[in-house]
Amino acid sequence: MRMNRLFRTATALSFTGAVALPLLPALAQDDLVTRDRVGLADAENSLTFRLTAYDLYSADPATAEGFVELFTTFINEHPGWRIDTQLQTGNLNEEQARILEQAQAGRGPDCAMIDSAQLATFKNAGVLAPMTDYFTQAEIDDLFPYVREAVTDDNGDIVALWWFTDLRVLYRNAGVVPDAPQTWEETQQAALDTVDEGYEGLLFNGGRTEGTAFDWLAFFWAQGGELVDETGAPIFYEGENREKFLAALQFYDDLVESGAAPQRVATITTYDDITAAAAAGTTAMFIGGNWQYAQLQTTLPVDQAEQWQVSELPGPTADQRATGTGGWAIAALSDDPAKVEMCAEIAKLYAGPGNAFQRLLPTSAALYEEYDEFAGPEFDVFAAALENGQARPGVASYPEISNQIQILLGEVLSQSKEPEQALDDAAAALEVGSDS
Amino acid sequence: MPKPIAQALSRRTATTPEASSIPYWAWLLPVMLVIGAFYIYPIIDALRLAFTDATLTGGAESYTVRSLQRVLSNPALPTILSNTAIFTAASVVGQQLLGLSVALLVVRGERHHLPGMLVLRTIVLAAWVVPGIANGVIWSMLFSESPFGAINGVLRLLELPTVAWLSNPANAMLSAIIANVWQGTAFSMIVLYAALKSVDPSLYEAAAVDGAPAWERFWFITLPQLKAAILVNSILITIQTLNTFDAILALTGGGPGRATEVLSLFAYNTVFYQFDLAGGSALSILLLLISLVLAALYMLFMPKRDM
């Protein structure tokens, strides 16, 4: 009796297995978005797409789910295609260098996300495929001028779509700092007042990371400072630029020396560290990116979230303002026209619905009108700040200039060097580097 | 030895006529090919690249000594070398001392049949298998100077002053050394534990009969017996520490400023920030030379019978 039951159970399981096993690949194929592909596994055409971990594979489940939906719709509209996704790690400099090296050896991805700061390097290396044919003239004309210039090569071809831009703003907890500081002096005083109330003071990136240099450059640019000349050679340590550079350095130095900012800013290397401090309520002011606004709104309870407000970065005077504008581009690195077209379509997916979902800042004016997601009051502040937006210089030497600025800011913030000495050392290092 | 056994051994060890006709170098060929392809060739290629103007951005390469000159005349190089010397020396000394302490503890515990010695060895080894990047991330959370930083949080609870672990340049180097020693101690412990187990117990018995106190037994028996192991361990962990950059990258990124930027991290930054393949290769060769010189120095002190 018992044996019979066992036999029947075994037979049933075997039968179920025999029927189900051949179906497993089909079931897996029906999953249109996996960790390494979008589309059916046996699709006729495929392209490789190297993307960052901020959207489709975001650690934030809501963001990832939203992009799974977007990509599912997208791939259904492009039957016969499979996108083989390759994830870039968080070490962006190394990742970008790897893409460049692989592209030159003919082993690069067909389509990739390129940091806007590295776009010039990729353009100069001649590895980007022209995409002009896949955009209308109206779409090209609608790009912000600095964006259009950055994605256009010497032949007048569009070689990438800079699909979103970003900018740096001053965040404050309006319950603690009711009025937005307009100048450096006001900012220092407001930060000191928050310290008196038990907060950490003003937080910003100050460690060895691109964000440190880029956030701070706004204070140099606000005075009209220039990093490089028309040939791309660094000039920020000479003449009037030197004075402007030192003035901006002194602003950061004074913040730490006065206690308006904690010395630990010299160790902050990610915006997430700052968001964490804001969410934990240990700081009432910070310099951050526009995307952090949405993060705070989704992280904090409504009553706390609405306390956080944004304003333009302060300047030496209220009339002198600037903010760094960055973002990411999508470019094709393939010679196959079909793949280049598919890459352009992916770029448009990110630029339109992708931006609207993440509430990032599109680089095309028309998109702000097209989507209701860009109607919040914070977008008025972002739009005003964008008028003073300044992109990083499109020169191949920028990564090393940024590296030297990160080093000298660390030296100044950790109080190990005076601003003049730190600037002189950075200039010497750059001059040795440019002797090649 | 009984005759049948001797004959059997003789048959097993005798080379066949076919084997003896193969030249000796043919036996070495497979290993030479592997070493040549995976060790020698990369070194030769790095050496070649050091004498070019190769970059990651492509373009035609040409042979020049300017890359080498540029690297050697970089005003940051003395600071980098000084950081490397401090980081390496302190890490090697720290790992040896802690490794020896833990090994002595374990051996002594085993001698007295104390329970938990295997668990102790396993716990120490756990740190060794942690990847360098994870090591840096773990210690960056512990050393965090934010109000919710782990170590400073404990200091606050004890009403002690907090420490600028990472934002003060001198402390940042100390923090990087602590993180590296924490990870590397297990390796030293294993090497020295094995050496301690091979010390002839009769030496200690004789010393005990002579009434030698503990420190004399350690100084006159244990340390001399461990000399070869300590020197071999020094060579291995010196080379390992010279090549360490992942933990520092995650912990401080080389900062603040250049306070914790060591030679291997500088080479990495040269390649991936400046896209300077030639400069990075030149720095790698410099690193190799330093490793070889230090290894040769250690070998001078090696007891001759152990060489």
Tab-separated table of C-alpha atoms in Angstrom, chain A:
chain	number	residue	atom	x	y	z
A	1	MET	CA	0.000	0.000	0.000
A	2	ARG	CA	2.769	2.355	1.070
A	3	MET	CA	4.938	1.280	-1.845
A	4	ASN	CA	2.071	1.895	-4.210
A	5	ARG	CA	1.625	5.422	-2.964
A	6	LEU	CA	5.342	6.067	-3.277
A	7	PHE	CA	5.332	4.649	-6.775
A	8	ARG	CA	2.380	6.816	-7.793
A	9	THR	CA	3.999	9.912	-6.317
A	10	ALA	CA	7.270	9.196	-8.083
A	11	THR	CA	5.473	8.583	-11.375
A	12	ALA	CA	3.517	11.819	-11.049
A	13	LEU	CA	6.643	13.800	-10.220
A	14	SER	CA	8.525	12.244	-13.129
A	15	PHE	CA	5.691	13.058	-15.488
A	16	THR	CA	5.429	16.614	-14.223
A	17	GLY	CA	9.176	17.001	-14.563
A	18	ALA	CA	9.221	15.526	-18.044
A	19	VAL	CA	6.551	17.970	-19.147
A	20	ALA	CA	7.891	21.014	-17.289
A	21	LEU	CA	11.596	20.713	-18.025
A	22	PRO	CA	11.367	21.358	-21.769
A	23	LEU	CA	9.151	24.333	-20.957
A	24	LEU	CA	11.720	25.976	-18.667
A	25	PRO	CA	13.747	27.628	-21.446
A	26	ALA	CA	10.537	28.905	-22.956
A	27	LEU	CA	9.426	30.275	-19.594
A	28	ALA	CA	12.816	31.936	-19.153
A	29	GLN	CA	12.572	33.396	-22.634
A	30	ASP	CA	9.222	34.905	-21.776
A	31	ASP	CA	10.969	36.959	-19.093
A	32	LEU	CA	11.750	39.975	-21.258
A	33	VAL	CA	14.031	41.757	-18.806
A	34	THR	CA	16.711	39.815	-16.947
A	35	ARG	CA	20.007	40.747	-15.295
A	36	ASP	CA	21.832	40.511	-18.599
A	37	ARG	CA	19.347	41.121	-21.377
A	38	VAL	CA	16.220	42.883	-22.545
A	39	GLY	CA	14.189	40.959	-25.125
A	40	LEU	CA	13.817	37.336	-26.062
A	41	ALA	CA	16.905	35.178	-25.682
A	42	ASP	CA	16.577	33.849	-29.228
A	43	ALA	CA	15.920	37.213	-30.888
A	44	GLU	CA	17.217	37.575	-34.421
A	45	ASN	CA	19.206	40.783	-33.816
A	46	SER	CA	21.171	41.828	-30.783
A	47	LEU	CA	23.277	44.689	-29.562
A	48	THR	CA	25.348	45.114	-26.423
A	49	PHE	CA	24.508	48.066	-24.184
A	50	ARG	CA	26.763	49.059	-21.313
A	51	LEU	CA	24.745	51.021	-18.814
A	52	THR	CA	25.174	52.439	-15.325
A	53	ALA	CA	23.480	51.005	-12.256
A	54	TYR	CA	21.226	54.004	-11.700
A	55	ASP	CA	18.109	52.961	-13.618
A	56	LEU	CA	17.220	49.503	-15.005
A	57	TYR	CA	19.438	47.797	-12.450
A	58	SER	CA	19.039	50.388	-9.723
A	59	ALA	CA	19.294	49.252	-6.114
A	60	ASP	CA	16.079	51.207	-5.545
A	61	PRO	CA	13.300	48.699	-6.347
A	62	ALA	CA	10.837	51.409	-7.461
A	63	THR	CA	13.310	52.826	-9.991
A	64	ALA	CA	14.233	49.382	-11.292
A	65	GLU	CA	10.567	48.368	-11.642
A	66	GLY	CA	9.757	51.569	-13.505
A	67	PHE	CA	12.562	50.969	-15.976
A	68	VAL	CA	11.605	47.322	-16.427
A	69	GLU	CA	8.197	48.569	-17.571
A	70	LEU	CA	9.767	51.157	-19.885
A	71	PHE	CA	12.134	48.616	-21.427
A	72	THR	CA	9.394	45.998	-21.788
A	73	THR	CA	7.277	48.443	-23.773
A	74	PHE	CA	10.346	49.471	-25.764
A	75	ILE	CA	11.404	45.961	-26.736
A	76	ASN	CA	7.831	45.043	-27.689
A	77	GLU	CA	7.949	47.972	-30.105
A	78	HIS	CA	11.221	46.610	-31.522
A	79	PRO	CA	10.458	42.925	-32.135
A	80	GLY	CA	13.350	40.817	-33.279
A	81	TRP	CA	15.854	42.694	-31.105
A	82	ARG	CA	17.638	41.668	-27.963
A	83	ILE	CA	19.658	44.105	-25.869
A	84	ASP	CA	22.507	42.363	-24.081
A	85	THR	CA	23.035	44.555	-21.047
A	86	GLN	CA	26.443	44.995	-19.437
A	87	LEU	CA	26.557	46.797	-16.120
A	88	GLN	CA	29.201	49.402	-15.345
A	89	THR	CA	30.574	49.241	-11.803
A	90	GLY	CA	30.566	52.243	-9.497
A	91	ASN	CA	34.177	53.007	-10.374
A	92	LEU	CA	33.196	55.265	-13.235
A	93	ASN	CA	36.645	56.501	-14.236
A	94	GLU	CA	37.897	52.971	-14.647
A	95	GLU	CA	34.733	51.911	-16.457
A	96	GLN	CA	34.921	54.771	-18.917
A	97	ALA	CA	38.595	54.082	-19.566
A	98	ARG	CA	37.781	50.417	-20.162
A	99	ILE	CA	35.029	51.228	-22.676
A	100	LEU	CA	37.395	53.538	-24.523
A	101	GLU	CA	40.188	50.997	-24.626
A	102	GLN	CA	37.862	48.194	-25.732
A	103	ALA	CA	36.279	50.378	-28.419
A	104	GLN	CA	39.701	51.175	-29.847
A	105	ALA	CA	40.536	47.481	-29.951
A	106	GLY	CA	37.214	46.754	-31.696
A	107	ARG	CA	35.862	44.901	-28.657
A	108	GLY	CA	33.706	47.640	-27.180
A	109	PRO	CA	29.965	47.539	-26.581
A	110	ASP	CA	27.687	48.553	-29.460
A	111	CYS	CA	26.067	51.212	-27.332
A	112	ALA	CA	27.164	52.724	-24.027
A	113	MET	CA	26.486	55.363	-21.450
A	114	ILE	CA	29.259	57.936	-21.477
A	115	ASP	CA	29.835	60.398	-18.653
A	116	SER	CA	29.411	63.900	-20.068
A	117	ALA	CA	32.793	64.781	-18.538
A	118	GLN	CA	34.437	62.122	-20.713
A	119	LEU	CA	32.538	62.872	-23.914
A	120	ALA	CA	35.353	64.995	-25.323
A	121	THR	CA	37.867	62.199	-24.780
A	122	PHE	CA	35.665	59.736	-26.657
A	123	LYS	CA	35.058	62.246	-29.451
A	124	ASN	CA	38.767	62.959	-29.824
A	125	ALA	CA	39.515	59.232	-29.934
A	126	GLY	CA	37.145	58.922	-32.914
A	127	VAL	CA	35.310	55.880	-31.581
A	128	LEU	CA	31.757	57.273	-31.638
A	129	ALA	CA	29.487	56.486	-34.591
A	130	PRO	CA	27.480	59.354	-36.167
A	131	MET	CA	23.791	59.278	-35.164
A	132	THR	CA	22.606	62.370	-37.034
A	133	ASP	CA	20.381	60.374	-39.405
A	134	TYR	CA	18.259	59.134	-36.531
A	135	PHE	CA	17.294	62.540	-35.148
A	136	THR	CA	15.141	65.177	-36.788
A	137	GLN	CA	16.594	68.627	-37.280
A	138	ALA	CA	13.961	69.935	-34.853
A	139	GLU	CA	15.154	67.486	-32.176
A	140	ILE	CA	18.750	68.593	-32.695
A	141	ASP	CA	17.856	72.292	-32.670
A	142	ASP	CA	15.917	71.849	-29.438
A	143	LEU	CA	18.963	70.638	-27.477
A	144	PHE	CA	20.444	73.190	-25.052
A	145	PRO	CA	23.273	74.972	-26.902
A	146	TYR	CA	26.087	73.691	-24.640
A	147	VAL	CA	24.717	70.177	-25.011
A	148	ARG	CA	24.452	70.421	-28.807
A	149	GLU	CA	28.018	71.667	-28.997
A	150	ALA	CA	29.291	68.843	-26.789
A	151	VAL	CA	27.632	66.065	-28.815
A	152	THR	CA	28.617	67.407	-32.235
A	153	ASP	CA	31.904	66.300	-33.772
A	154	ASP	CA	34.208	68.225	-36.109
A	155	ASN	CA	32.212	67.023	-39.140
A	156	GLY	CA	29.001	68.451	-37.729
A	157	ASP	CA	27.607	65.006	-36.910
A	158	ILE	CA	25.695	64.186	-33.747
A	159	VAL	CA	27.748	61.438	-32.098
A	160	ALA	CA	25.836	61.004	-28.836
A	161	LEU	CA	22.662	62.006	-27.076
A	162	TRP	CA	23.389	63.769	-23.783
A	163	TRP	CA	20.141	62.496	-22.364
A	164	PHE	CA	19.992	64.303	-19.050
A	165	THR	CA	21.808	67.099	-17.383
A	166	ASP	CA	22.160	67.854	-13.713
A	167	LEU	CA	23.212	70.769	-11.613
A	168	ARG	CA	24.349	71.634	-8.121
A	169	VAL	CA	22.189	73.583	-5.717
A	170	LEU	CA	22.168	74.580	-2.061
A	171	TYR	CA	19.827	72.509	0.080
A	172	ARG	CA	18.548	73.779	3.392
A	173	ASN	CA	16.142	72.653	6.036
A	174	ALA	CA	13.809	75.656	5.933
A	175	GLY	CA	12.685	74.942	9.490
A	176	VAL	CA	16.236	75.727	10.633
A	177	VAL	CA	17.398	78.083	7.863
A	178	PRO	CA	14.286	79.978	6.724
A	179	ASP	CA	15.966	82.202	4.144
A	180	ALA	CA	18.206	80.979	1.377
A	181	PRO	CA	21.731	82.433	1.717
A	182	GLN	CA	22.709	84.341	-1.401
A	183	THR	CA	26.402	85.012	-0.802
A	184	TRP	CA	29.373	83.090	0.567
A	185	GLU	CA	29.364	85.235	3.699
A	186	GLU	CA	25.665	84.635	4.324
A	187	THR	CA	26.170	80.916	3.759
A	188	GLN	CA	28.959	80.719	6.319
A	189	GLN	CA	26.907	82.621	8.860
A	190	ALA	CA	23.793	80.515	8.253
A	191	ALA	CA	25.874	77.336	8.622
A	192	LEU	CA	27.413	78.621	11.870
A	193	ASP	CA	23.904	79.317	13.189
A	194	THR	CA	22.919	75.694	12.467
A	195	VAL	CA	26.029	74.504	14.315
A	196	ASP	CA	24.890	76.522	17.330
A	197	GLU	CA	21.632	74.589	17.148
A	198	GLY	CA	23.465	71.252	17.276
A	199	TYR	CA	23.760	70.463	13.559
A	200	GLU	CA	26.935	69.526	11.706
A	201	GLY	CA	26.950	72.639	9.582
A	202	LEU	CA	27.262	72.772	5.805
A	203	LEU	CA	28.123	69.444	4.145
A	204	PHE	CA	29.641	68.964	0.700
A	205	ASN	CA	31.880	66.533	-1.158
A	206	GLY	CA	35.530	67.065	-0.197
A	207	GLY	CA	37.195	63.676	-0.713
A	208	ARG	CA	39.000	62.233	-3.748
A	209	THR	CA	36.086	62.110	-6.149
A	210	GLU	CA	34.934	63.957	-9.247
A	211	GLY	CA	31.978	65.419	-7.326
A	212	THR	CA	34.368	67.343	-5.071
A	213	ALA	CA	35.989	69.212	-7.934
A	214	PHE	CA	32.811	69.698	-9.911
A	215	ASP	CA	30.691	71.002	-7.006
A	216	TRP	CA	33.381	73.450	-5.998
A	217	LEU	CA	34.141	74.670	-9.538
A	218	ALA	CA	30.817	76.541	-9.473
A	219	PHE	CA	32.387	79.012	-7.024
A	220	PHE	CA	35.326	79.556	-9.365
A	221	TRP	CA	33.111	79.906	-12.419
A	222	ALA	CA	30.784	82.329	-10.582
A	223	GLN	CA	33.629	84.867	-10.664
A	224	GLY	CA	34.195	84.310	-14.371
A	225	GLY	CA	37.194	82.027	-13.850
A	226	GLU	CA	38.416	79.863	-16.709
A	227	LEU	CA	40.012	76.458	-16.323
A	228	VAL	CA	41.597	76.086	-19.769
A	229	ASP	CA	42.437	78.246	-22.759
A	230	GLU	CA	41.151	77.686	-26.293
A	231	THR	CA	43.847	75.045	-26.913
A	232	GLY	CA	42.761	73.071	-23.854
A	233	ALA	CA	45.830	73.967	-21.777
A	234	PRO	CA	45.152	74.619	-18.068
A	235	ILE	CA	45.285	78.314	-17.138
A	236	PHE	CA	43.422	78.392	-13.828
A	237	TYR	CA	46.606	78.968	-11.842
A	238	GLU	CA	47.726	82.042	-13.795
A	239	GLY	CA	46.888	85.756	-13.736
A	240	GLU	CA	43.334	86.769	-12.870
A	241	ASN	CA	42.190	83.168	-12.861
A	242	ARG	CA	44.602	82.457	-10.033
A	243	GLU	CA	43.038	85.187	-7.883
A	244	LYS	CA	39.556	83.863	-8.572
A	245	PHE	CA	40.661	80.319	-7.882
A	246	LEU	CA	42.225	81.313	-4.564
A	247	ALA	CA	39.131	83.293	-3.566
A	248	ALA	CA	36.930	80.239	-4.108
A	249	LEU	CA	39.440	78.067	-2.228
A	250	GLN	CA	39.431	80.531	0.617
A	251	PHE	CA	35.632	80.239	0.832
A	252	TYR	CA	35.898	76.479	1.499
A	253	ASP	CA	38.900	76.952	3.789
A	254	ASP	CA	37.003	79.526	5.873
A	255	LEU	CA	33.985	77.235	6.134
A	256	VAL	CA	36.084	74.537	7.812
A	257	GLU	CA	38.298	76.887	9.832
A	258	SER	CA	35.303	78.727	11.257
A	259	GLY	CA	33.488	75.504	12.065
A	260	ALA	CA	30.670	76.269	9.627
A	261	ALA	CA	31.540	72.971	7.944
A	262	PRO	CA	32.999	69.948	9.771
A	263	GLN	CA	36.485	68.828	8.812
A	264	ARG	CA	34.961	65.473	7.889
A	265	VAL	CA	33.854	66.977	4.578
A	266	ALA	CA	37.395	66.046	3.454
A	267	THR	CA	36.250	62.402	3.655
A	268	ILE	CA	32.890	62.715	1.880
A	269	THR	CA	33.075	61.080	-1.531
A	270	THR	CA	29.462	60.348	-2.442
A	271	TYR	CA	26.271	62.351	-2.562
A	272	ASP	CA	24.620	59.399	-0.813
A	273	ASP	CA	26.661	60.120	2.334
A	274	ILE	CA	25.217	63.627	2.343
A	275	THR	CA	21.670	62.447	1.670
A	276	ALA	CA	22.060	60.021	4.578
A	277	ALA	CA	23.105	62.857	6.897
A	278	ALA	CA	20.163	64.988	5.736
A	279	ALA	CA	17.747	62.097	6.195
A	280	ALA	CA	19.169	61.397	9.654
A	281	GLY	CA	18.678	65.056	10.538
A	282	THR	CA	22.299	65.679	11.464
A	283	THR	CA	22.746	68.484	8.966
A	284	ALA	CA	20.508	71.348	7.985
A	285	MET	CA	22.460	72.525	4.901
A	286	PHE	CA	24.350	70.855	2.098
A	287	ILE	CA	25.589	71.336	-1.434
A	288	GLY	CA	24.109	68.634	-3.610
A	289	GLY	CA	22.768	67.590	-6.964
A	290	ASN	CA	19.253	68.257	-8.194
A	291	TRP	CA	18.445	64.515	-8.133
A	292	GLN	CA	18.789	64.459	-4.356
A	293	TYR	CA	15.568	66.460	-4.065
A	294	ALA	CA	13.486	63.512	-5.308
A	295	GLN	CA	15.498	61.155	-3.086
A	296	LEU	CA	14.702	63.220	0.007
A	297	GLN	CA	11.031	63.415	-0.936
A	298	THR	CA	10.774	59.647	-1.242
A	299	THR	CA	12.988	58.853	1.771
A	300	LEU	CA	11.589	61.173	4.423
A	301	PRO	CA	8.111	61.428	5.933
A	302	VAL	CA	6.070	64.137	4.193
A	303	ASP	CA	6.308	66.676	7.023
A	304	GLN	CA	10.112	66.385	7.104
A	305	ALA	CA	10.527	66.184	3.338
A	306	GLU	CA	8.676	69.441	2.752
A	307	GLN	CA	11.140	71.239	5.045
A	308	TRP	CA	13.932	70.662	2.535
A	309	GLN	CA	14.155	73.435	-0.014
A	310	VAL	CA	16.604	74.250	-2.759
A	311	SER	CA	18.168	77.490	-3.914
A	312	GLU	CA	20.916	78.549	-6.289
A	313	LEU	CA	24.462	78.063	-5.063
A	314	PRO	CA	25.682	81.240	-3.334
A	315	GLY	CA	28.197	83.478	-5.043
A	316	PRO	CA	30.817	85.917	-3.796
A	317	THR	CA	28.059	88.469	-4.355
A	318	ALA	CA	24.374	87.810	-4.962
A	319	ASP	CA	24.828	88.698	-8.636
A	320	GLN	CA	27.687	86.295	-9.305
A	321	ARG	CA	26.311	82.793	-9.645
A	322	ALA	CA	27.211	79.594	-11.414
A	323	THR	CA	26.510	75.898	-11.151
A	324	GLY	CA	28.169	72.896	-12.724
A	325	THR	CA	26.038	71.003	-15.197
A	326	GLY	CA	26.868	67.371	-15.790
A	327	GLY	CA	24.859	64.319	-16.736
A	328	TRP	CA	25.212	61.315	-18.979
A	329	ALA	CA	25.174	60.662	-22.709
A	330	ILE	CA	24.384	57.567	-24.735
A	331	ALA	CA	26.537	56.884	-27.773
A	332	ALA	CA	26.995	54.158	-30.363
A	333	LEU	CA	30.389	52.512	-30.792
A	334	SER	CA	29.385	50.185	-33.630
A	335	ASP	CA	29.857	50.342	-37.410
A	336	ASP	CA	26.564	48.533	-38.014
A	337	PRO	CA	23.895	51.126	-39.026
A	338	ALA	CA	21.077	48.975	-37.618
A	339	LYS	CA	22.781	48.874	-34.232
A	340	VAL	CA	23.515	52.589	-34.320
A	341	GLU	CA	19.830	53.266	-35.022
A	342	MET	CA	18.798	50.956	-32.173
A	343	CYS	CA	21.246	52.763	-29.879
A	344	ALA	CA	19.685	56.108	-30.873
A	345	GLU	CA	16.253	54.683	-30.028
A	346	ILE	CA	17.488	53.601	-26.596
A	347	ALA	CA	18.886	57.100	-26.073
A	348	LYS	CA	15.501	58.598	-26.891
A	349	LEU	CA	13.846	56.206	-24.426
A	350	TYR	CA	16.094	57.530	-21.682
A	351	ALA	CA	15.791	61.163	-22.748
A	352	GLY	CA	11.983	61.180	-22.752
A	353	PRO	CA	10.106	58.634	-20.603
A	354	GLY	CA	13.242	57.703	-18.636
A	355	ASN	CA	13.877	61.287	-17.573
A	356	ALA	CA	10.226	61.867	-16.747
A	357	PHE	CA	10.147	58.760	-14.564
A	358	GLN	CA	13.264	59.739	-12.616
A	359	ARG	CA	12.449	63.457	-12.674
A	360	LEU	CA	15.906	64.227	-13.989
A	361	LEU	CA	16.612	67.263	-16.128
A	362	PRO	CA	16.200	66.727	-19.883
A	363	THR	CA	18.576	68.547	-22.213
A	364	SER	CA	15.857	69.508	-24.610
A	365	ALA	CA	13.436	72.381	-23.884
A	366	ALA	CA	10.450	70.669	-25.505
A	367	LEU	CA	10.559	67.749	-23.081
A	368	TYR	CA	9.889	70.051	-20.115
A	369	GLU	CA	6.581	70.976	-21.756
A	370	GLU	CA	5.753	67.437	-22.802
A	371	TYR	CA	5.795	65.786	-19.356
A	372	ASP	CA	3.806	66.855	-16.281
A	373	GLU	CA	6.558	65.408	-14.054
A	374	PHE	CA	8.615	68.557	-14.660
A	375	ALA	CA	5.952	70.905	-13.235
A	376	GLY	CA	7.036	70.949	-9.547
A	377	PRO	CA	8.179	74.210	-7.888
A	378	GLU	CA	11.711	72.845	-7.550
A	379	PHE	CA	11.971	72.805	-11.333
A	380	ASP	CA	11.537	76.602	-11.328
A	381	VAL	CA	14.653	76.831	-9.152
A	382	PHE	CA	16.499	74.328	-11.338
A	383	ALA	CA	15.497	76.184	-14.495
A	384	ALA	CA	16.726	79.501	-13.055
A	385	ALA	CA	19.985	77.908	-11.924
A	386	LEU	CA	20.479	76.295	-15.336
A	387	GLU	CA	20.689	79.801	-16.796
A	388	ASN	CA	24.002	80.070	-14.938
A	389	GLY	CA	24.939	76.511	-15.820
A	390	GLN	CA	28.487	75.733	-16.843
A	391	ALA	CA	29.585	72.443	-18.351
A	392	ARG	CA	33.033	71.007	-17.777
A	393	PRO	CA	35.460	71.967	-20.514
A	394	GLY	CA	35.353	69.479	-23.358
A	395	VAL	CA	39.069	68.799	-23.340
A	396	ALA	CA	40.957	65.572	-22.852
A	397	SER	CA	42.988	67.086	-20.017
A	398	TYR	CA	39.913	67.698	-17.837
A	399	PRO	CA	40.095	64.392	-15.860
A	400	GLU	CA	43.620	65.184	-14.679
A	401	ILE	CA	42.721	68.826	-13.935
A	402	SER	CA	39.837	67.520	-11.837
A	403	ASN	CA	42.183	65.051	-10.117
A	404	GLN	CA	44.545	67.863	-9.139
A	405	ILE	CA	41.659	70.025	-7.890
A	406	GLN	CA	40.416	67.110	-5.750
A	407	ILE	CA	43.897	66.737	-4.266
A	408	LEU	CA	44.356	70.414	-3.512
A	409	LEU	CA	40.863	70.750	-2.020
A	410	GLY	CA	41.610	67.785	0.253
A	411	GLU	CA	44.835	69.433	1.360
A	412	VAL	CA	43.085	72.712	2.101
A	413	LEU	CA	40.057	71.162	3.836
A	414	SER	CA	42.245	68.937	6.003
A	415	GLN	CA	44.218	72.083	6.891
A	416	SER	CA	47.468	70.473	5.766
A	417	LYS	CA	48.293	73.188	3.228
A	418	GLU	CA	47.461	76.836	2.732
A	419	PRO	CA	45.454	77.547	-0.441
A	420	GLU	CA	48.400	79.207	-2.224
A	421	GLN	CA	50.746	76.294	-1.559
A	422	ALA	CA	48.145	73.720	-2.592
A	423	LEU	CA	47.472	75.601	-5.840
A	424	ASP	CA	51.185	75.940	-6.637
A	425	ASP	CA	51.706	72.208	-6.114
A	426	ALA	CA	48.761	71.341	-8.361
A	427	ALA	CA	50.097	73.692	-11.047
A	428	ALA	CA	53.538	72.070	-10.853
A	429	ALA	CA	52.015	68.579	-11.181
A	430	LEU	CA	49.947	69.628	-14.190
A	431	GLU	CA	52.898	71.282	-15.887
A	432	VAL	CA	54.993	68.134	-15.522
A	433	GLY	CA	52.085	66.119	-16.917
A	434	SER	CA	51.679	68.408	-19.921
A	435	ASP	CA	55.364	68.183	-20.863
A	436	SER	CA	54.708	65.019	-22.821
